[in-house]
Coordinates of C-alpha atoms in Angstrom, one line a residue:
Chain A
M15 CA 102.3 141.8 102.2
T16 CA 105.6 142.4 101.3
N17 CA 107.2 145.6 100.6
V18 CA 106.4 145.0 96.7
T19 CA 104.3 148.5 97.9
A20 CA 106.8 150.1 98.3
K21 CA 107.2 151.8 95.3
P22 CA 104.4 153.0 93.5
A23 CA 105.6 154.8 91.0
R24 CA 106.7 154.4 88.0
R25 CA 110.3 155.2 86.2
P26 CA 110.9 157.1 82.9
A27 CA 111.1 154.4 80.0
G28 CA 115.5 154.5 79.5
R29 CA 116.3 154.1 83.8
R30 CA 116.1 149.9 83.2
A31 CA 117.6 147.7 85.2
G32 CA 119.4 145.1 83.7
G33 CA 117.6 145.4 80.2
T34 CA 113.8 144.4 82.3
Q35 CA 111.0 146.4 82.2
P36 CA 110.9 149.6 84.6
S37 CA 107.0 148.3 86.4
G38 CA 105.1 149.8 88.6
W39 CA 102.0 148.6 90.2
W40 CA 102.3 146.0 86.9
A41 CA 104.8 144.1 88.8
V42 CA 102.9 144.2 92.1
A43 CA 99.8 142.9 89.8
F44 CA 101.9 140.1 88.3
V45 CA 103.3 139.0 91.3
A46 CA 100.2 139.4 94.0
P47 CA 98.5 136.3 93.2
A48 CA 101.4 133.5 93.1
T49 CA 103.3 135.9 96.9
A50 CA 99.3 135.7 98.5
G51 CA 98.8 132.3 98.0
L52 CA 103.1 131.1 98.5
I53 CA 102.3 132.9 101.7
A54 CA 99.4 131.9 102.1
L55 CA 99.9 128.2 101.4
Y56 CA 103.4 126.9 101.9
V57 CA 105.8 129.1 103.9
W58 CA 102.9 129.8 106.7
P59 CA 102.5 125.9 106.7
F60 CA 105.4 125.8 106.9
L61 CA 105.9 128.1 109.9
S62 CA 102.9 126.4 111.8
T63 CA 104.6 122.8 111.3
L64 CA 107.5 123.9 112.5
V65 CA 105.4 125.6 115.9
K66 CA 103.6 122.4 116.3
S67 CA 106.8 120.6 116.5
F68 CA 107.2 121.9 120.1
Q69 CA 103.6 121.9 120.0
D70 CA 101.4 119.0 122.0
V71 CA 98.6 119.3 119.9
P72 CA 95.0 117.4 120.8
A73 CA 93.0 117.0 118.7
F74 CA 90.0 119.4 120.6
G75 CA 91.3 122.1 122.6
P76 CA 94.1 124.1 123.0
A77 CA 98.0 123.5 122.1
T78 CA 100.4 123.5 124.6
F79 CA 104.4 124.5 124.3
V80 CA 106.5 121.8 124.8
G81 CA 110.2 122.6 124.2
A82 CA 111.6 119.9 122.1
G83 CA 109.4 117.5 124.2
N84 CA 108.4 115.8 121.1
Y85 CA 111.8 115.2 119.3
A86 CA 112.8 114.6 122.5
N87 CA 110.1 111.6 122.1
L88 CA 111.2 111.1 118.4
L89 CA 114.4 109.5 119.6
G90 CA 113.5 107.5 121.7
D91 CA 110.6 105.7 119.1
A92 CA 111.7 102.4 118.4
E93 CA 108.6 102.9 115.0
V94 CA 109.8 106.7 113.7
W95 CA 113.6 104.4 113.4
K96 CA 111.8 101.9 112.3
A97 CA 110.5 104.1 109.3
F98 CA 113.4 105.8 109.1
G99 CA 115.4 101.9 107.7
N100 CA 112.4 101.1 105.4
S101 CA 112.6 104.8 103.8
A102 CA 116.6 104.5 103.8
L103 CA 116.5 100.7 102.3
Y104 CA 113.5 101.7 99.9
T105 CA 116.4 105.1 98.4
V106 CA 119.1 101.8 97.8
I107 CA 116.4 100.0 96.7
V108 CA 115.6 102.5 94.2
L109 CA 119.0 104.1 93.5
L110 CA 120.1 100.7 92.2
G111 CA 117.5 101.0 89.0
I112 CA 119.9 104.3 88.3
P113 CA 122.9 101.6 86.2
L114 CA 119.6 99.8 84.8
A115 CA 118.1 103.7 83.2
V116 CA 121.9 105.0 82.6
A117 CA 122.4 102.0 80.2
L118 CA 118.9 101.4 78.8
A119 CA 119.2 104.9 78.0
A120 CA 122.7 104.5 75.9
L121 CA 120.1 101.6 74.4
I122 CA 117.2 103.8 73.3
E123 CA 120.0 105.8 71.7
Q124 CA 121.2 103.5 69.2
A125 CA 117.9 101.8 68.8
G126 CA 117.4 104.0 65.1
R127 CA 113.7 103.1 64.8
G128 CA 111.3 102.4 67.4
R129 CA 112.8 104.6 70.1
T130 CA 109.8 105.8 70.5
I131 CA 107.8 103.2 71.0
Y132 CA 111.1 101.9 73.7
R133 CA 110.3 105.3 75.2
V134 CA 106.6 105.3 75.2
L135 CA 106.9 101.0 76.4
F136 CA 108.8 102.3 79.9
F137 CA 106.9 105.4 80.5
L138 CA 103.2 103.6 81.3
P139 CA 103.9 102.9 84.6
V140 CA 104.8 107.2 85.0
V141 CA 100.6 108.0 83.8
T142 CA 99.2 105.4 85.3
L143 CA 97.4 106.2 88.3
P144 CA 100.3 105.0 91.4
V145 CA 97.1 103.3 93.5
A146 CA 96.4 101.0 90.1
I147 CA 99.5 100.3 90.0
G148 CA 100.0 99.5 93.9
M149 CA 96.7 97.2 92.8
V150 CA 98.3 94.8 90.8
W151 CA 101.8 94.0 92.2
R152 CA 99.5 93.1 95.0
F153 CA 98.7 90.7 92.6
I154 CA 101.2 90.0 91.2
Y155 CA 102.9 89.4 94.5
N156 CA 100.4 87.2 95.9
G157 CA 101.9 84.2 97.9
D158 CA 99.4 81.5 97.0
F159 CA 98.4 82.7 93.9
G160 CA 100.6 85.0 92.3
L161 CA 102.2 85.6 88.8
L162 CA 105.8 86.1 91.0
N163 CA 105.9 82.8 93.2
Y164 CA 104.6 81.2 90.5
V165 CA 106.9 82.3 87.5
L166 CA 110.2 81.4 90.3
S167 CA 108.1 78.5 90.1
W168 CA 109.7 77.5 87.1
F169 CA 113.6 78.0 88.3
G170 CA 112.8 76.0 91.7
V171 CA 113.3 79.2 94.3
D172 CA 110.2 78.7 96.6
G173 CA 107.4 81.5 96.4
Q174 CA 106.5 84.0 100.0
Y175 CA 104.7 86.2 101.2
W176 CA 106.4 89.4 99.6
V177 CA 104.0 92.0 100.7
A178 CA 102.4 89.7 103.5
D179 CA 105.9 89.0 105.9
P180 CA 107.4 92.2 106.8
R181 CA 111.0 91.1 105.1
F182 CA 110.3 91.4 102.3
T183 CA 108.0 94.3 102.3
I184 CA 111.0 96.4 101.9
Y185 CA 112.0 95.2 98.4
A186 CA 108.8 94.3 96.7
F187 CA 108.2 98.1 96.9
G188 CA 112.3 98.4 96.4
V189 CA 111.4 97.0 93.2
V190 CA 107.5 98.8 91.5
G191 CA 109.7 101.5 92.6
I192 CA 112.8 101.1 89.8
W193 CA 109.5 99.7 88.0
M194 CA 107.9 103.1 88.2
G195 CA 110.4 105.3 88.2
L196 CA 112.0 104.2 84.7
G197 CA 110.0 105.5 82.2
I198 CA 110.3 109.4 83.8
N199 CA 115.0 108.6 84.5
L200 CA 114.3 107.0 80.5
I201 CA 113.6 111.1 79.1
I202 CA 115.7 112.8 81.5
L203 CA 118.9 110.6 79.8
G204 CA 118.1 110.4 77.0
A205 CA 117.8 113.4 76.8
G206 CA 121.9 114.7 78.8
L207 CA 122.4 111.8 75.5
Q208 CA 121.8 113.6 72.4
A209 CA 123.4 116.8 74.2
I210 CA 126.6 114.6 73.2
P211 CA 128.6 115.6 70.3
K212 CA 128.2 112.6 67.7
A213 CA 131.5 113.6 67.0
V214 CA 133.0 112.3 69.4
Y215 CA 132.0 108.8 69.1
E216 CA 133.6 109.3 66.5
A217 CA 136.6 110.0 66.2
S218 CA 136.4 107.1 69.8
A219 CA 135.6 104.7 67.4
L220 CA 138.1 105.7 64.8
D221 CA 140.7 105.0 67.9
G222 CA 139.4 101.3 67.6
A223 CA 136.6 101.9 70.8
G224 CA 134.1 99.3 71.4
R225 CA 130.4 100.2 72.2
I226 CA 132.3 99.3 75.9
R227 CA 134.1 101.2 76.1
Q228 CA 132.6 103.4 74.6
F229 CA 129.9 103.5 77.1
F230 CA 132.5 103.8 80.2
R231 CA 134.1 106.1 78.9
I232 CA 132.7 109.0 77.2
T233 CA 128.7 108.3 77.7
V234 CA 129.0 107.4 81.4
P235 CA 131.6 110.9 81.8
L236 CA 129.8 113.2 79.4
L237 CA 126.2 112.3 81.3
S238 CA 127.5 112.4 84.6
P239 CA 125.7 115.4 85.5
S240 CA 122.7 114.6 83.9
I241 CA 122.8 110.8 86.1
F242 CA 123.8 113.2 89.5
F243 CA 120.5 115.2 89.0
V244 CA 118.8 112.1 88.7
T245 CA 120.1 110.5 91.5
I246 CA 119.0 113.7 93.0
L247 CA 115.6 113.8 91.8
T248 CA 115.1 109.9 93.6
V249 CA 116.8 109.3 96.6
I250 CA 114.3 112.9 97.5
A251 CA 111.5 111.0 95.4
A252 CA 111.5 107.1 97.7
L253 CA 112.5 108.8 100.6
Q254 CA 109.2 109.8 100.8
M255 CA 107.1 107.6 99.1
F256 CA 103.7 106.8 100.3
D257 CA 101.0 105.4 98.3
L258 CA 102.8 102.3 97.0
I259 CA 102.1 101.2 100.9
F260 CA 99.5 102.6 102.4
I261 CA 98.2 100.5 98.9
M262 CA 98.9 97.5 99.2
L263 CA 99.2 97.4 103.2
R264 CA 97.3 100.2 105.1
S265 CA 93.5 100.1 102.2
V266 CA 93.1 96.2 102.7
N267 CA 95.1 95.8 106.7
N268 CA 98.0 93.9 106.3
T269 CA 99.3 93.4 108.9
A270 CA 102.8 93.5 107.8
L271 CA 102.2 96.8 108.1
A272 CA 102.9 97.7 111.6
D273 CA 107.2 97.0 110.4
S274 CA 106.5 98.2 107.0
K275 CA 106.1 101.7 107.4
T276 CA 107.9 105.0 105.6
I277 CA 108.6 108.1 107.2
V278 CA 105.8 109.9 104.8
Y279 CA 103.2 106.9 106.1
L280 CA 104.3 107.4 109.3
F281 CA 103.9 111.0 109.2
Y282 CA 100.5 110.8 107.7
E283 CA 99.3 108.2 110.4
K284 CA 99.9 110.6 113.5
A285 CA 99.6 113.7 111.6
F286 CA 95.5 113.0 109.8
V287 CA 94.4 109.6 111.3
Q288 CA 96.0 109.5 115.2
F289 CA 95.2 113.6 115.4
E290 CA 98.4 113.2 116.6
Q291 CA 99.9 116.9 115.0
G292 CA 102.3 118.1 116.9
Y293 CA 104.0 114.8 117.2
G294 CA 103.9 114.5 113.5
A295 CA 104.6 118.2 112.9
A296 CA 108.1 117.3 114.2
I297 CA 108.5 113.8 112.3
A298 CA 108.0 115.8 109.0
I299 CA 110.8 117.5 110.3
V300 CA 113.1 115.8 110.9
L301 CA 111.9 114.5 107.5
L302 CA 112.7 117.4 105.3
I303 CA 116.3 117.4 107.6
V304 CA 116.9 114.4 106.1
I305 CA 115.9 115.0 102.9
M306 CA 118.0 118.7 103.7
I307 CA 121.5 116.3 104.5
A308 CA 121.0 113.8 101.9
T309 CA 121.0 116.1 99.0
A310 CA 123.9 118.3 100.5
L311 CA 126.0 114.3 100.8
Q312 CA 125.9 114.3 97.3
F313 CA 126.3 117.5 95.8
R314 CA 129.4 117.4 98.6
L315 CA 130.0 113.8 96.3
Q316 CA 128.7 115.4 93.2
K317 CA 132.6 116.8 92.5
S318 CA 134.6 113.2 92.7
W319 CA 132.7 111.9 89.6
V320 CA 130.1 114.6 88.0
F321 CA 132.5 116.3 84.6
Y322 CA 131.5 119.5 83.3
G323 CA 132.8 119.2 80.2
Chain B
M4 CA 147.3 100.7 61.8
A5 CA 144.2 102.5 61.1
E6 CA 142.7 101.1 58.7
P7 CA 141.0 98.1 60.5
A8 CA 140.0 100.4 63.1
V9 CA 138.2 101.9 60.3
R10 CA 136.1 99.3 58.6
R11 CA 135.6 98.0 61.9
A12 CA 133.4 101.6 63.5
Q13 CA 132.2 101.6 59.2
R14 CA 130.8 97.7 59.8
R15 CA 129.4 99.2 63.5
R16 CA 127.8 101.2 61.6
T17 CA 125.8 99.1 59.3
P18 CA 122.3 98.6 60.4
T19 CA 122.9 94.8 61.0
S20 CA 124.5 94.6 64.1
T21 CA 121.7 96.7 66.0
W22 CA 119.8 93.4 66.6
P23 CA 121.8 92.4 69.8
I24 CA 120.7 96.1 71.4
H25 CA 117.3 95.3 70.5
L26 CA 117.2 91.7 71.7
V27 CA 118.0 93.4 75.1
L28 CA 115.7 96.4 74.2
G29 CA 113.3 94.0 74.3
V30 CA 113.3 91.6 76.7
A31 CA 113.3 94.9 79.5
A32 CA 110.0 96.2 77.1
V33 CA 108.4 92.6 78.4
V34 CA 109.7 92.6 81.9
M35 CA 107.8 95.8 81.9
V36 CA 104.6 95.6 80.5
V37 CA 104.5 92.3 82.5
P38 CA 102.2 93.4 85.5
F39 CA 100.0 95.6 82.7
V40 CA 99.4 92.3 80.6
W41 CA 98.6 90.3 83.8
Q42 CA 96.7 92.5 84.8
L43 CA 94.9 92.5 81.5
L44 CA 94.5 88.8 81.5
T45 CA 92.8 89.2 85.2
V46 CA 90.1 91.4 84.6
F47 CA 88.2 88.5 82.3
K48 CA 88.9 85.3 84.3
T49 CA 86.7 84.9 87.3
T50 CA 87.0 84.8 90.9
S51 CA 87.5 81.6 91.4
E52 CA 89.8 81.2 88.0
V53 CA 92.0 83.7 89.8
S54 CA 92.9 81.6 93.0
R55 CA 93.6 78.4 91.4
V56 CA 97.4 77.1 91.9
P57 CA 99.2 77.3 88.7
P58 CA 97.2 80.6 87.3
T59 CA 95.7 79.7 84.5
I60 CA 96.9 82.1 81.1
W61 CA 95.1 82.5 79.8
P62 CA 91.6 82.7 81.1
N63 CA 89.0 79.3 80.4
E64 CA 85.9 81.7 79.4
F65 CA 86.8 85.9 78.7
S66 CA 83.5 86.8 81.4
A67 CA 82.6 90.4 82.2
H68 CA 81.3 89.8 85.8
A69 CA 84.4 92.0 87.0
F70 CA 83.5 95.2 84.6
E71 CA 80.4 94.4 85.9
T72 CA 80.8 94.6 89.8
F73 CA 83.3 97.6 89.9
F74 CA 80.9 99.4 87.6
S75 CA 78.0 98.3 90.2
T76 CA 79.6 98.9 93.5
V77 CA 81.1 102.0 92.3
P78 CA 80.6 106.3 91.1
F79 CA 83.1 106.0 88.3
W80 CA 81.6 108.6 86.5
S81 CA 81.6 110.1 89.5
M82 CA 85.2 110.5 90.7
F83 CA 86.5 110.4 87.3
A84 CA 84.4 114.0 87.2
V85 CA 85.9 115.0 89.9
S86 CA 89.1 113.9 89.4
V87 CA 89.6 116.0 85.9
G88 CA 87.7 118.6 87.5
A89 CA 90.0 118.9 90.1
L90 CA 92.7 119.2 87.5
V91 CA 91.2 121.2 85.0
L92 CA 90.8 123.8 87.7
R93 CA 94.6 123.4 89.3
V94 CA 96.3 123.0 86.2
A95 CA 94.7 126.3 84.3
G96 CA 95.2 127.5 87.2
Q97 CA 97.8 127.1 88.4
V98 CA 99.7 127.6 84.7
A99 CA 98.4 130.8 84.6
V100 CA 99.1 132.1 88.4
A101 CA 102.6 130.9 87.4
A102 CA 103.1 132.7 84.1
L103 CA 102.4 135.8 85.5
A104 CA 104.0 135.8 88.4
G105 CA 107.9 133.9 86.5
Y106 CA 107.7 136.5 83.7
A107 CA 107.2 139.7 86.3
F108 CA 110.6 138.0 88.0
A109 CA 112.0 137.4 85.1
R110 CA 111.6 140.7 83.3
M111 CA 110.5 143.0 85.0
S112 CA 112.3 145.1 88.1
F113 CA 110.9 146.5 91.3
P114 CA 112.3 146.5 94.7
G115 CA 112.1 143.0 96.4
R116 CA 111.9 140.8 93.5
D117 CA 115.0 139.1 94.3
A118 CA 114.7 138.3 97.7
L119 CA 110.4 137.6 96.5
F120 CA 112.0 134.9 94.4
G121 CA 114.3 133.6 97.1
L122 CA 111.4 132.9 98.7
F123 CA 109.4 131.0 95.9
I124 CA 112.8 129.2 96.0
A125 CA 112.9 128.1 99.3
M126 CA 110.1 127.1 99.5
L127 CA 110.7 124.1 96.2
M128 CA 112.9 122.5 98.2
V129 CA 111.3 121.9 101.1
P130 CA 108.8 119.1 101.0
S131 CA 105.5 118.9 100.0
Q132 CA 104.9 116.9 103.3
L133 CA 105.8 120.4 105.5
F134 CA 102.4 121.7 104.1
L135 CA 100.3 119.7 105.0
I136 CA 99.2 120.3 108.5
G137 CA 98.0 123.4 107.9
Q138 CA 96.5 123.4 104.2
Y139 CA 94.4 120.6 105.7
Q140 CA 93.9 123.7 108.6
L141 CA 92.8 126.4 106.2
I142 CA 90.8 124.1 104.3
R143 CA 88.5 122.8 106.9
D144 CA 88.7 126.1 108.2
L145 CA 87.6 127.7 105.5
G146 CA 84.8 124.7 105.6
M147 CA 85.7 123.0 102.4
L148 CA 86.5 119.6 103.3
D149 CA 85.3 116.9 100.4
T150 CA 84.6 120.6 97.7
L151 CA 85.6 119.6 94.8
P152 CA 88.1 123.0 95.1
A153 CA 89.3 121.8 98.2
L154 CA 91.5 119.0 96.2
A155 CA 92.9 121.8 93.7
I156 CA 93.5 125.3 95.4
P157 CA 97.5 124.2 97.5
G158 CA 98.2 123.9 93.5
L159 CA 97.0 126.6 92.4
F160 CA 99.9 128.2 93.7
S161 CA 103.5 126.6 92.8
A162 CA 107.4 127.3 93.3
F163 CA 108.3 125.1 90.4
G164 CA 106.1 126.1 88.3
T165 CA 107.1 130.1 89.0
F166 CA 110.9 128.9 88.9
L167 CA 110.1 127.3 84.9
M168 CA 107.8 130.2 83.5
R169 CA 110.9 132.5 84.5
Q170 CA 113.5 130.4 83.3
A171 CA 111.6 129.8 80.3
F172 CA 111.1 134.1 79.8
L173 CA 114.6 134.4 80.9
N174 CA 116.0 132.9 77.0
L175 CA 113.7 134.9 75.2
P176 CA 115.5 138.2 73.6
K177 CA 114.8 141.8 74.7
D178 CA 113.8 142.8 71.4
F179 CA 109.9 142.4 71.2
E180 CA 109.4 143.8 74.3
E181 CA 111.2 147.1 73.8
A182 CA 109.5 147.6 69.8
A183 CA 105.6 146.4 71.1
R184 CA 106.1 149.3 73.9
L185 CA 106.9 151.6 71.8
D186 CA 104.3 150.9 70.1
G187 CA 102.6 152.1 72.9
A188 CA 101.4 148.3 74.2
N189 CA 100.6 148.2 78.1
P190 CA 102.8 145.8 80.7
F191 CA 99.9 143.0 80.7
Q192 CA 99.0 143.8 76.7
I193 CA 102.8 142.4 75.5
F194 CA 103.2 139.5 78.0
W195 CA 100.0 138.5 76.7
Y196 CA 100.2 138.8 73.1
V197 CA 104.3 139.2 72.6
M198 CA 106.0 136.8 75.2
L199 CA 103.4 134.0 76.1
P200 CA 102.8 131.9 72.9
M201 CA 106.6 133.0 73.0
V202 CA 106.8 130.5 75.8
K203 CA 104.1 127.6 74.2
P204 CA 106.6 125.2 74.8
M205 CA 107.5 125.2 78.4
L206 CA 103.1 126.3 79.1
A207 CA 102.8 123.1 77.8
A208 CA 105.8 121.0 80.5
L209 CA 104.6 122.7 83.1
T210 CA 100.6 121.0 81.6
V211 CA 101.6 118.3 81.7
L212 CA 103.7 117.9 84.4
T213 CA 100.7 119.1 86.8
G214 CA 98.3 117.4 84.9
L215 CA 100.1 114.2 86.3
Y216 CA 100.3 114.8 89.7
S217 CA 97.1 115.9 90.1
W218 CA 95.8 112.9 88.0
N219 CA 98.4 110.9 90.7
D220 CA 97.8 112.0 93.3
L221 CA 96.3 110.0 96.4
L222 CA 97.7 111.8 100.2
W223 CA 96.2 115.1 100.0
P224 CA 93.6 114.0 98.1
L225 CA 92.9 111.5 101.2
I226 CA 93.3 114.5 103.7
V227 CA 90.7 116.5 102.4
S228 CA 88.3 113.8 101.5
P229 CA 87.4 112.6 105.0
S230 CA 84.0 111.9 103.9
G231 CA 84.3 109.9 100.6
E232 CA 82.1 113.2 98.8
N233 CA 84.0 114.3 95.7
R234 CA 86.9 111.7 95.7
P235 CA 88.9 111.9 92.8
L236 CA 90.3 108.7 91.8
P237 CA 92.8 107.2 93.5
V238 CA 90.9 107.7 96.8
G239 CA 87.6 105.6 95.1
L240 CA 90.3 103.0 94.3
A241 CA 91.8 102.8 97.2
G242 CA 88.4 102.8 98.7
L243 CA 87.2 99.6 96.2
Q244 CA 90.2 97.6 97.5
G245 CA 89.5 97.7 101.1
Q246 CA 85.8 96.8 100.3
F247 CA 87.2 93.7 97.7
G248 CA 90.7 92.8 98.9
T249 CA 90.6 89.2 97.3
D250 CA 88.8 89.5 94.2
Y251 CA 91.6 90.5 92.4
P252 CA 89.7 90.6 88.9
T253 CA 86.6 93.2 89.9
L254 CA 90.2 95.5 91.2
M255 CA 92.2 94.8 88.3
A256 CA 88.8 96.3 86.2
G257 CA 89.2 98.8 88.5
A258 CA 92.5 99.8 87.8
L259 CA 92.0 99.5 84.7
V260 CA 89.7 101.9 84.2
C261 CA 90.7 104.4 86.3
S262 CA 94.0 104.5 84.6
I263 CA 92.8 104.5 81.0
P264 CA 92.0 108.3 80.5
L265 CA 95.4 109.3 80.7
V266 CA 97.3 106.1 79.1
I267 CA 95.0 107.5 75.9
V268 CA 96.2 110.7 76.7
F269 CA 99.2 109.6 76.3
L270 CA 99.0 108.1 73.9
V271 CA 97.5 111.0 72.1
L272 CA 100.7 113.3 73.2
Q273 CA 103.8 112.0 73.9
R274 CA 105.7 114.1 72.9
Q275 CA 104.4 117.3 75.2
F276 CA 104.9 114.8 77.5
F277 CA 108.5 114.1 77.0
R278 CA 109.6 117.7 76.3
G279 CA 107.5 118.0 79.5
I280 CA 109.5 116.0 81.4
A281 CA 112.9 116.6 80.0
N282 CA 112.1 120.1 80.1
S283 CA 111.6 120.6 84.2
G284 CA 114.4 117.9 83.7
L285 CA 117.6 119.7 82.6
K286 CA 116.6 123.2 84.0
G287 CA 115.5 122.2 87.3

């Protein structure tokens, strides 16, 4: 398997590297299941996706190498560009939920009694099936008798077909994405808030700083590592959005689907509906590259705003 | 100079000053739960009442029609059993496999350890879609499409879980192992009786996270249950929506019934959920 089996002999108890136990076969037995699974179900599939991205893989019959053909097709494929654009737009919208989460987390932290109730309420979408969430929001977004258009009519705003008109679908998904992600973000940010020493607030209060000022001068800078972490997680998850589009458009044959596909949806369609696995694999590889670039970019940018006290 | 500031600071500390906070949070919480409330109200309406403009808020009469339609057309209990079975298999398997490997990575020395752990970390950074084609192929070649184990198998192994468990074991003091070893315990006994009980919070965290993921997952079950046998709840619900596209009360009833089990588990174990998320968050 790997070179973990190279040293079977048990070493004498006195010689320990860095305080860890001498282990030999025991270590092999401990890591073998995880390693076997990792190789069979992750490393090998990853490599096979990489190889397939350079192949034409018909549903039946042998695959043939086409060099960078899939990637060349991908670059000239308007559907792919559209999907990346949709995923990017969705990601930007969902990112707007982070300032909201920071503000709410700070408020919850100061709420004293009732904190848990708020956390539970905001967390409910996290423990609700995403499929169910998609169904409920599809109903709310319904253009003819949906709740959203009804509420908008109170303010004299014209209703729209939010998930049937491709001009609005991604924004409609984005709102649901913010709503769905809030609960997790609040918990992570809440844990970060509790790590900020109370003395800092007390000292600044003595200096006459009000709550708003404290929020921007103390809370946000000291919380910035957590905010950064939440941002990284949010971007990665948003770039992989699939469930909402599947449930709100695909499962009901909504015609807006053609213009609303996200990267992962397009990947699913190519690889598992049309069984063009070579092309699907190339899309997946590009997704990997995009996520890596987005993450690397954020690590670059963090130097200018994340404060490690 | 300092005098009024102190007074102001004290005033801010009085209990009455939290009401604006509760006001803002209350409004936000209401917005947050409106979709669920709307779902609950819709469940009891008739299909014709639902399509009325403007919509009625309160149901004209409480009708059980939606639940009847749902339970008579969808094999809810078998889907539920599949979801639960896949979850139990996946959580138990992953926690066991990840705890063993995490312990070895944290506490044992063996040749190639760091390189092997590097491979786990590398896979941790790859988005899950990159594995789907190969995993599907493996399941298909094993003749396991449309089976319950197929739903759980990839999730038995997790670079993320291994990483979390390693972090947990790294934080433990060394003395316990030393003492147990002097008492003649073998490495598995040390792991099982001494070390594992000390990482219970992380085991709970991993259980919660894996369980949540298993329960909610749509894409993988969709891929490995092409015929529709052994469908877990998310796939079955998606099918229901395809079948009853505009029968909103029935759809809302289905969404409600399928979501309720995990919501109840969450309400009972909310501390574990929050701690699980926070733990993985801070250490991930």
